mmCIF file of C-alpha atoms in Angstrom:
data_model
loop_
_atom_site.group_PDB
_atom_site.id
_atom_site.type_symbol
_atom_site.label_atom_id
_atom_site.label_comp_id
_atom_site.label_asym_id
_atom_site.label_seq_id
_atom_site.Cartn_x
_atom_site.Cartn_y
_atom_site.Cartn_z
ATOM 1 C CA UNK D 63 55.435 156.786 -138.653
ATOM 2 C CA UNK D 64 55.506 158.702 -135.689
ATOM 3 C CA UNK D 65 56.522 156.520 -133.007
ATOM 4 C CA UNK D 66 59.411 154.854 -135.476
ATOM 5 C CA UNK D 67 58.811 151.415 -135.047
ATOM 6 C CA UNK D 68 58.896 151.015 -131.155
ATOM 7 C CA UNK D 69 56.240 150.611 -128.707
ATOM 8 C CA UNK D 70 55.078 153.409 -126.853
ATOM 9 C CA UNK D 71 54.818 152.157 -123.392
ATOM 10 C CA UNK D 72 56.606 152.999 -119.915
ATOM 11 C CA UNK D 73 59.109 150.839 -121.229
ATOM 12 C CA UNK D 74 60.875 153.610 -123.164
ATOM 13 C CA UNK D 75 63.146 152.547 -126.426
ATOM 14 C CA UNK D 76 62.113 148.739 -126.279
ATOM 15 C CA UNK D 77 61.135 146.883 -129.555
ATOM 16 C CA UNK D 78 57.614 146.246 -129.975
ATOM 17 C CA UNK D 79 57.916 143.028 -128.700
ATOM 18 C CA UNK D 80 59.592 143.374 -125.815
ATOM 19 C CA UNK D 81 57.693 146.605 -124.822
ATOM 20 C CA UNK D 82 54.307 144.899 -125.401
ATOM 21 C CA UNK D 83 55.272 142.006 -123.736
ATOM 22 C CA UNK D 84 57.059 144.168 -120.543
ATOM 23 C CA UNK D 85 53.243 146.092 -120.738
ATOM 24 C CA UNK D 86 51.443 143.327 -120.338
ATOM 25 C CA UNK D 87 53.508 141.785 -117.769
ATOM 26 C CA UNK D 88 52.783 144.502 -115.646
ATOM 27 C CA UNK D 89 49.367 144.810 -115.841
ATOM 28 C CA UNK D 90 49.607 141.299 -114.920
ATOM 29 C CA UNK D 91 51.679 141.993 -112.020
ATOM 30 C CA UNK D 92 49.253 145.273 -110.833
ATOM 31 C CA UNK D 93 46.666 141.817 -110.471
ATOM 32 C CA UNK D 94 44.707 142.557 -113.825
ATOM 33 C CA UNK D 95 43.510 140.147 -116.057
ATOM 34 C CA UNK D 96 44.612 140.331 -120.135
ATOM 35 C CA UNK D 97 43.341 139.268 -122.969
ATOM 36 C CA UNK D 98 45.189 138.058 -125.727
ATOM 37 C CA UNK D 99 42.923 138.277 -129.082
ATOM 38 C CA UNK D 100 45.099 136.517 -131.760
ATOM 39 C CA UNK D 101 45.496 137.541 -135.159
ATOM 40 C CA UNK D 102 42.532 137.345 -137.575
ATOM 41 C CA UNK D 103 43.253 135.287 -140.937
ATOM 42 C CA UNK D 104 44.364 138.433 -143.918
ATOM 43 C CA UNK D 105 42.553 137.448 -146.974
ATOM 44 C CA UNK D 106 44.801 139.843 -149.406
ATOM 45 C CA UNK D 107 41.600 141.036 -151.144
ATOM 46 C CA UNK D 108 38.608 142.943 -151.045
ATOM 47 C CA UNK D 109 36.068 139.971 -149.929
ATOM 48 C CA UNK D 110 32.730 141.638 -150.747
ATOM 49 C CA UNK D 111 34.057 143.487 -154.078
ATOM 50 C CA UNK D 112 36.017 140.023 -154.838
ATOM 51 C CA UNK D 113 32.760 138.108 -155.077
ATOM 52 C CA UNK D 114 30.654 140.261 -157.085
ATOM 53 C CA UNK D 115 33.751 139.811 -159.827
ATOM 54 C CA UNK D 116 33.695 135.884 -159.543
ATOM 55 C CA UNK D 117 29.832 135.535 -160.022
ATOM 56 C CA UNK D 118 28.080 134.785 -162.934
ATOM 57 C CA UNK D 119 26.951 138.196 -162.858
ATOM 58 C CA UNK D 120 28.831 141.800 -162.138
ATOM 59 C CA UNK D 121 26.089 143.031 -160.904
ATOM 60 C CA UNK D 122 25.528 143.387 -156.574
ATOM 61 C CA UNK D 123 22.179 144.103 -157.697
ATOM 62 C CA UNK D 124 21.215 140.859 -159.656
ATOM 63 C CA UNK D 125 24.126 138.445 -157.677
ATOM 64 C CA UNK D 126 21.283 139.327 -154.749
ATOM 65 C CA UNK D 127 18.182 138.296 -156.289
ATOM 66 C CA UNK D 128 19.912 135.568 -157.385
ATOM 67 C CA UNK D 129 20.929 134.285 -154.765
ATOM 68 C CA UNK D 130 18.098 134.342 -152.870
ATOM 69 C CA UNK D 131 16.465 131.851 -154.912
ATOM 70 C CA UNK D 132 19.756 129.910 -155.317
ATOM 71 C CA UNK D 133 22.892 130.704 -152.519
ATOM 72 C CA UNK D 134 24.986 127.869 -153.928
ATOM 73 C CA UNK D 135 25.655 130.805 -156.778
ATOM 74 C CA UNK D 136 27.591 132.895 -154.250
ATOM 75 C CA UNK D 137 31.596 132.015 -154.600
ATOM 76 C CA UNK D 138 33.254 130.588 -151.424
ATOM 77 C CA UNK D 139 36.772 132.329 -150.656
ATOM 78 C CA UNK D 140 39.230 130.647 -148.803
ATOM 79 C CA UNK D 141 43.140 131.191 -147.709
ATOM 80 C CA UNK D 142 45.332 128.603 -146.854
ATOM 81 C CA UNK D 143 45.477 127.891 -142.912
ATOM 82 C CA UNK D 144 49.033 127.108 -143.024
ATOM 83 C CA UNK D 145 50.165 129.987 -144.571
ATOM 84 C CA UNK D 146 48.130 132.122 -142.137
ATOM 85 C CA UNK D 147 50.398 130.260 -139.474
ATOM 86 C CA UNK D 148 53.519 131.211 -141.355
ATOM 87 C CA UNK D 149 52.536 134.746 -141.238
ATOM 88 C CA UNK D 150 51.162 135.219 -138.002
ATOM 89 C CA UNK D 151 53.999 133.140 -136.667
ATOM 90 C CA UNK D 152 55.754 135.932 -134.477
ATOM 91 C CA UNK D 153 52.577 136.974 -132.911
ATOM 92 C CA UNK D 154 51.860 133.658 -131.808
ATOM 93 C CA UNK D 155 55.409 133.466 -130.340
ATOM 94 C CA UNK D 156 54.800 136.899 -128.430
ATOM 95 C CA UNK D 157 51.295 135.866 -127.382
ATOM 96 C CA UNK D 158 52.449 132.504 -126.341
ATOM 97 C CA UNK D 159 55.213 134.101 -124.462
ATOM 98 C CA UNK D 160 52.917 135.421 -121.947
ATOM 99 C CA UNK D 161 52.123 132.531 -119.749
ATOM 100 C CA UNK D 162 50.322 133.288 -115.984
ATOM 101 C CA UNK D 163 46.833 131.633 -114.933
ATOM 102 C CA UNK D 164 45.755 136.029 -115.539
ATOM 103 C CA UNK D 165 45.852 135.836 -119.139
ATOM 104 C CA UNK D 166 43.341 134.149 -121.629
ATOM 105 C CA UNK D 167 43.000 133.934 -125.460
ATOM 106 C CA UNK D 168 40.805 134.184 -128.220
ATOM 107 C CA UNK D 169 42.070 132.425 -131.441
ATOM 108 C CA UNK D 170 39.478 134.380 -134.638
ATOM 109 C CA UNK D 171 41.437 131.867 -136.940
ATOM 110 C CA UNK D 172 38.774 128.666 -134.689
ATOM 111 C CA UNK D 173 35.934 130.859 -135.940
ATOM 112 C CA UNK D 174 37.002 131.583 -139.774
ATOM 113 C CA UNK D 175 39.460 128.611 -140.559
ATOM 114 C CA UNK D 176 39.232 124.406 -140.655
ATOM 115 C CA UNK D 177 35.322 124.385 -139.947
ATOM 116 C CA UNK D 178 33.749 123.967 -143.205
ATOM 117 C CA UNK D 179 37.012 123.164 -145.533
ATOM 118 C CA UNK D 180 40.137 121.227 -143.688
ATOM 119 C CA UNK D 181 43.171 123.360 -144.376
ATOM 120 C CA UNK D 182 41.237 126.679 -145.355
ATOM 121 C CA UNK D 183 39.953 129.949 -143.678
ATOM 122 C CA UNK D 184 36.515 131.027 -145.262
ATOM 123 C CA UNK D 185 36.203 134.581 -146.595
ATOM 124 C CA UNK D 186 32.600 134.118 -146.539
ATOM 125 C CA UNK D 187 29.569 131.462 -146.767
ATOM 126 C CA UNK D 188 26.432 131.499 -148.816
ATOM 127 C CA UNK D 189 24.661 133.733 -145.492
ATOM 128 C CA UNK D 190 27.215 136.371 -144.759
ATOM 129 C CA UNK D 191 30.531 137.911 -145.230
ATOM 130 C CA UNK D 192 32.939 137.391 -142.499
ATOM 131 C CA UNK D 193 35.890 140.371 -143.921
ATOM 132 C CA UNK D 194 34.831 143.949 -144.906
ATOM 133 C CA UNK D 195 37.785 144.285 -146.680
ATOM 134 C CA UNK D 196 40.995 142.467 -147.459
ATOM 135 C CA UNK D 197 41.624 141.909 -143.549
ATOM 136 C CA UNK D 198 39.071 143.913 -141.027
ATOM 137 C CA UNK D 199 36.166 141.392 -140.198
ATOM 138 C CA UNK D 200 32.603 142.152 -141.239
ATOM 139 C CA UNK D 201 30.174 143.079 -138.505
ATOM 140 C CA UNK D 202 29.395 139.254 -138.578
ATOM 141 C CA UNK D 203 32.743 137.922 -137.279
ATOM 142 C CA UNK D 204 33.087 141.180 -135.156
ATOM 143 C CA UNK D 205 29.978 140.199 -132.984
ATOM 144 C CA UNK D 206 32.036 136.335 -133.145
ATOM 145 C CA UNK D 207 34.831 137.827 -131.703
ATOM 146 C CA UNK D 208 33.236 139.365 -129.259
ATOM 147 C CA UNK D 209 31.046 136.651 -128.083
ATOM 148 C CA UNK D 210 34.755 134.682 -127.682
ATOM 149 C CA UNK D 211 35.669 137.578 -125.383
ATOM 150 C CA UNK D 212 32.644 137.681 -123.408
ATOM 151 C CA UNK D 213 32.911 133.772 -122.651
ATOM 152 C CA UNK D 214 36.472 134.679 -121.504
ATOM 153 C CA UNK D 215 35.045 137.860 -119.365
ATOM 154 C CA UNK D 216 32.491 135.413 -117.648
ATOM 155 C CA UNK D 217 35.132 132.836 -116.914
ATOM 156 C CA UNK D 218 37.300 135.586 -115.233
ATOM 157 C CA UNK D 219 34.591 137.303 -112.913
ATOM 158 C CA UNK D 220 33.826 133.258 -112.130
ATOM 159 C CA UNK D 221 37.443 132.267 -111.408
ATOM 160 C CA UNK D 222 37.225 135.879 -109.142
ATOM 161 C CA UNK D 223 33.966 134.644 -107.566
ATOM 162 C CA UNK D 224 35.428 131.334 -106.529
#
C-alpha cells in the first residue's frame, strides 16, 4: 500500500498505533471531543449469499415467500463472541489506551453479540440482515450504530451545556 503500514498523521514515521493514538491525543488536547467506535464483529462470510445456501431452498426468490408465511425457515448465523475478543484484542488495547473525561465509545459488538444467544454475535434474525457482506454492516446495524453515536453526541453538547 501506499502509505507502507504507518499512519499518516503529523506524527511522521510512527506505527499506526502510536500515530493514531498521538492524533487523537491532540485533538483531545486542542479541547475536542472523540469518539471511539469499536470494532464491529467479522463474520468471515458473505451473510446474505450464506443464507440463501443454508435454506431449504436456493432460491432468494422462493426463501422470500417463504418466509413470509413462516420466518423460523430463515437460518440464524452466529460467530463466537470470544473469538471476536481475541481478534479485536489490540484495538481494544489502543482504544482503551485513550482515557480523558473527552472521549466516549460505542461498542457495535452490545448491538450484534450476547443478546439473543449467550456467547454468540448474530449475523442476522428472522427480520433483517445486520452484515452486507462478510464484515461491513447492513443498512440495519449502520442506522444502530449511528443511533449509539448520536446518544453519545447528545451527552457531549449536555456535558458542554452544564
Amino acid at each position: 500500500n501506499e502509505w507502507g503500514g504507518k499512519f499518516v498523521s503529523l506524527h511522521k514515521g510512527l506505527e499506526f498505533d502510536q500515530g493514531f493514538k498521538n492524533s487523537t491525543l491532540e485533538l483531545i488536547e486542542n479541547n475536542n471531543n472523540v469518539i471511539l467506535v469499536y470494532p464491529l464483529p467479522e463474520v468471515g462470510w458473505n451473510v446474505p449469499k450464506k443464507i440463501i445456501e443454508l435454506s431449504e431452498t436456493k432460491n432468494l426468490i422462493k426463501l422470500k415467500k417463504i418466509t413470509l408465511n413462516d420466518a423460523s425457515k430463515i437460518p440464524i448465523l452466529t460467530t463466537n463472541f470470544d473469538v471476536y475478543l481475541k481478534r479485536s484484542s489490540k484495538s481494544f488495547e489502543l482504544y482503551n489506551s485513550i482515557v480523558d473525561k473527552r472521549v466516549f465509545r460505542v461498542y457495535p459488538h452490545e448491538i450484534l453479540c450476547n443478546q439473543s444467544i449467550k456467547g454468540r454475535c448474530i449475523a442476522n434474525d428472522q427480520n433483517y440482515t445486520y452484515y452486507s457482506d462478510d464484515d461491513h454492516p447492513s443498512e440495519v446495524t449502520s442506522n444502530l450504530i449511528a443511533e449509539k453515536i448520536f446518544e453519545k453526541i447528545e451527552l457531549i453538547v449536555t456535558n458542554e451545556k452544564n
